[in-house]
XYZ file of C-alpha atoms in Angstrom:
227
model
C -30.442 -15.618 76.157
C -32.912 -17.616 74.731
C -35.655 -15.737 75.558
C -34.555 -12.322 73.051
C -36.072 -11.515 69.924
C -34.845 -12.902 67.088
C -34.902 -11.633 63.579
C -35.498 -13.846 60.791
C -32.000 -14.447 58.847
C -33.782 -13.668 56.175
C -34.733 -9.673 57.091
C -32.395 -7.485 54.754
C -34.296 -9.519 51.981
C -37.592 -8.544 53.630
C -39.081 -10.654 56.163
C -40.687 -9.126 59.079
C -40.723 -11.944 61.726
C -39.299 -11.687 64.719
C -39.153 -13.864 67.455
C -37.789 -16.402 69.960
C -34.805 -18.194 69.562
C -36.058 -21.223 69.969
C -38.881 -20.892 67.177
C -36.677 -19.231 65.007
C -35.299 -22.612 63.162
C -38.754 -23.513 62.464
C -40.058 -20.132 60.984
C -37.024 -20.354 58.938
C -37.553 -23.763 57.637
C -40.718 -22.380 55.821
C -39.954 -18.470 55.512
C -40.384 -17.814 52.034
C -37.643 -15.788 52.223
C -35.190 -17.480 54.045
C -36.066 -19.978 51.159
C -35.025 -17.930 48.514
C -31.610 -16.716 50.558
C -30.246 -20.383 50.658
C -31.709 -20.851 46.974
C -29.700 -18.073 45.862
C -26.786 -18.352 48.023
C -25.004 -20.896 46.217
C -25.945 -18.871 42.477
C -24.386 -15.789 44.054
C -21.020 -18.083 44.244
C -21.071 -18.820 40.997
C -21.894 -15.427 39.800
C -19.133 -13.695 41.785
C -16.454 -16.770 40.709
C -17.509 -16.059 37.121
C -16.961 -12.650 37.540
C -13.363 -13.343 38.762
C -12.655 -15.547 35.963
C -14.309 -12.345 33.403
C -11.648 -10.302 34.918
C -9.002 -12.428 34.753
C -9.362 -13.464 31.100
C -10.145 -9.288 30.445
C -6.442 -8.861 31.949
C -4.851 -11.628 29.468
C -6.641 -10.081 26.098
C -5.680 -6.144 26.934
C -2.011 -6.847 26.328
C -2.916 -8.683 22.981
C -4.976 -6.026 21.992
C -2.566 -3.565 22.379
C -0.487 -6.032 19.823
C -2.555 -6.519 17.595
C -3.422 -2.909 17.496
C 0.592 -2.140 17.234
C 0.841 -5.305 14.110
C -1.824 -3.154 12.457
C 0.496 -0.519 12.318
C 3.396 -2.108 11.072
C 1.517 -3.981 8.353
C 0.268 -0.235 7.180
C 3.954 1.178 7.191
C 5.119 -2.391 5.352
C 2.313 -1.661 2.715
C 3.689 1.829 2.717
C 7.082 0.713 1.586
C 5.695 -1.883 -0.695
C 4.192 0.349 -3.021
C 7.040 1.890 -4.606
C 8.988 -1.266 -4.539
C 5.994 -2.484 -6.735
C 6.187 0.249 -9.311
C 9.761 -0.292 -9.455
C 8.845 -3.786 -10.487
C 7.039 -2.909 -12.765
C 9.230 -0.249 -14.675
C 12.014 -2.669 -14.448
C 9.304 -5.404 -16.159
C 8.595 -3.151 -18.827
C 12.545 -1.872 -19.285
C 13.145 -6.048 -19.380
C 10.222 -6.375 -21.525
C 12.649 -4.207 -24.468
C 15.348 -5.009 -23.758
C 14.354 -8.861 -24.841
C 12.862 -7.063 -27.588
C 16.285 -5.978 -28.746
C 17.848 -9.375 -27.639
C 15.484 -11.393 -30.182
C 16.243 -8.625 -32.632
C 20.029 -8.866 -32.557
C 19.756 -13.111 -32.254
C 17.176 -13.290 -36.012
C 20.844 -13.523 -37.367
C 21.069 -9.791 -39.784
C 24.938 -9.864 -39.101
C 27.527 -7.477 -41.172
C 27.228 -3.058 -40.612
C 24.432 -3.448 -42.794
C 22.722 -5.510 -40.893
C 23.705 -3.974 -37.965
C 21.943 -0.868 -39.209
C 19.079 -2.056 -40.099
C 18.824 -3.950 -36.387
C 19.062 -0.417 -34.918
C 16.703 1.120 -36.881
C 14.059 -0.903 -35.264
C 15.488 -1.216 -31.746
C 17.225 1.924 -31.159
C 19.881 3.877 -30.921
C 23.024 2.142 -28.951
C 25.165 3.873 -26.376
C 28.192 3.663 -28.702
C 26.546 5.107 -31.647
C 27.728 8.464 -32.368
C 25.109 11.403 -31.709
C 22.485 12.093 -34.292
C 22.197 15.513 -35.521
C 19.297 17.800 -34.662
C 17.910 17.500 -38.254
C 17.837 13.944 -37.931
C 16.092 13.909 -34.587
C 13.482 15.955 -36.038
C 12.633 13.214 -37.949
C 12.551 10.837 -35.418
C 9.267 8.915 -34.776
C 8.313 7.916 -30.804
C 9.831 4.852 -30.035
C 13.380 6.477 -32.073
C 13.410 9.453 -29.943
C 12.984 7.635 -26.739
C 15.845 5.149 -27.878
C 17.723 8.371 -28.715
C 17.425 10.091 -25.818
C 18.352 6.788 -23.445
C 21.054 6.258 -25.447
C 22.359 10.210 -25.439
C 20.963 11.445 -21.995
C 24.613 12.663 -21.293
C 24.575 14.736 -24.551
C 22.811 18.192 -23.664
C 21.804 18.927 -27.215
C 20.759 15.602 -27.771
C 18.519 15.776 -24.864
C 17.071 18.970 -25.453
C 16.275 17.942 -29.103
C 14.744 14.536 -28.688
C 12.650 16.343 -25.743
C 11.179 18.459 -28.267
C 10.399 16.146 -30.744
C 8.616 13.652 -27.848
C 6.428 16.810 -26.899
C 5.828 17.778 -30.442
C 5.338 14.269 -31.023
C 2.733 13.901 -27.619
C 0.485 16.567 -28.728
C -1.072 14.274 -30.477
C -3.375 11.956 -28.162
C -2.373 8.580 -29.497
C 1.409 8.799 -29.008
C 1.074 9.895 -25.596
C 0.591 5.987 -24.539
C 3.192 4.840 -27.241
C 5.683 7.476 -25.860
C 4.969 5.990 -21.796
C 5.167 2.235 -23.352
C 8.819 3.331 -25.234
C 10.010 4.481 -21.872
C 9.962 7.886 -22.302
C 9.135 9.071 -19.036
C 11.903 7.746 -17.243
C 14.102 8.534 -20.110
C 12.730 12.503 -20.108
C 13.415 12.400 -16.537
C 16.921 11.177 -16.490
C 17.832 13.767 -19.071
C 16.282 16.486 -16.864
C 18.175 14.556 -13.662
C 21.104 14.474 -16.047
C 21.694 18.288 -17.093
C 19.506 20.546 -13.951
C 21.340 23.548 -15.351
C 20.549 23.364 -18.878
C 17.772 25.460 -19.320
C 16.665 24.056 -23.085
C 16.770 20.633 -22.019
C 14.808 21.605 -18.467
C 11.917 23.187 -20.523
C 12.050 20.909 -23.228
C 12.000 18.014 -20.556
C 8.907 19.672 -18.945
C 7.169 20.275 -22.008
C 7.557 16.377 -23.006
C 6.474 15.651 -19.344
C 3.315 17.527 -19.606
C 2.802 16.286 -23.603
C 2.905 12.525 -22.434
C 0.763 13.279 -19.145
C -1.685 14.824 -20.612
C -5.435 13.063 -20.784
C -8.112 11.978 -18.292
C -8.101 8.248 -18.674
C -6.871 5.554 -16.248
C -3.319 5.278 -18.771
C -2.962 8.989 -18.515
C -3.371 9.132 -14.644
C -0.811 5.877 -14.746
C 1.382 8.219 -16.623
C 1.399 10.776 -14.016
C 1.721 8.536 -11.459
C 4.701 7.394 -12.354
C 6.639 10.672 -14.167
């Protein structure tokens, strides 16, 4: 009905106008509420589109975040596996260095039985040498004791004597790092593993490890970690 009172289209925005239908268009043309409402309509539509786009992007990002978290956990697992391998590589490098020193000595041209004895005295015992006596072991220096322990690790008597000799030598601070560099730690551990039921090897081995690894500096910490 043309005479029925009508409210402004911007009534919800706050316009209190009420009038005839014939006058409504003229009012809304100048009504500040209606004008603002018409100006806001495209902005509101754009905001709605942006919100929808944001929700779509968030839905795409969610699985990527899960993948990143899973990859981070996998990286940590690989790092934990890599650490002992790096330690083994460092130990193998030290062993290779010792072997290269032996090869260099053998290649120095010291031939014959006497020359062979001189080489063995310098680079240590070889597995095919006869096991030394306990008295001979007690007279050895750090490098020789470590070498004879490696060469005759299967002989419990020699293993116990060499461990005891290393324990006594490493009561002096300057011998601790020398023993580690000579491979004493690995040799002692190997002897203890080779003779788990021999009390002498176990006791002397524990004492040798304790003395080789004593100290509180960085080198001592590295020795303890290796042991």
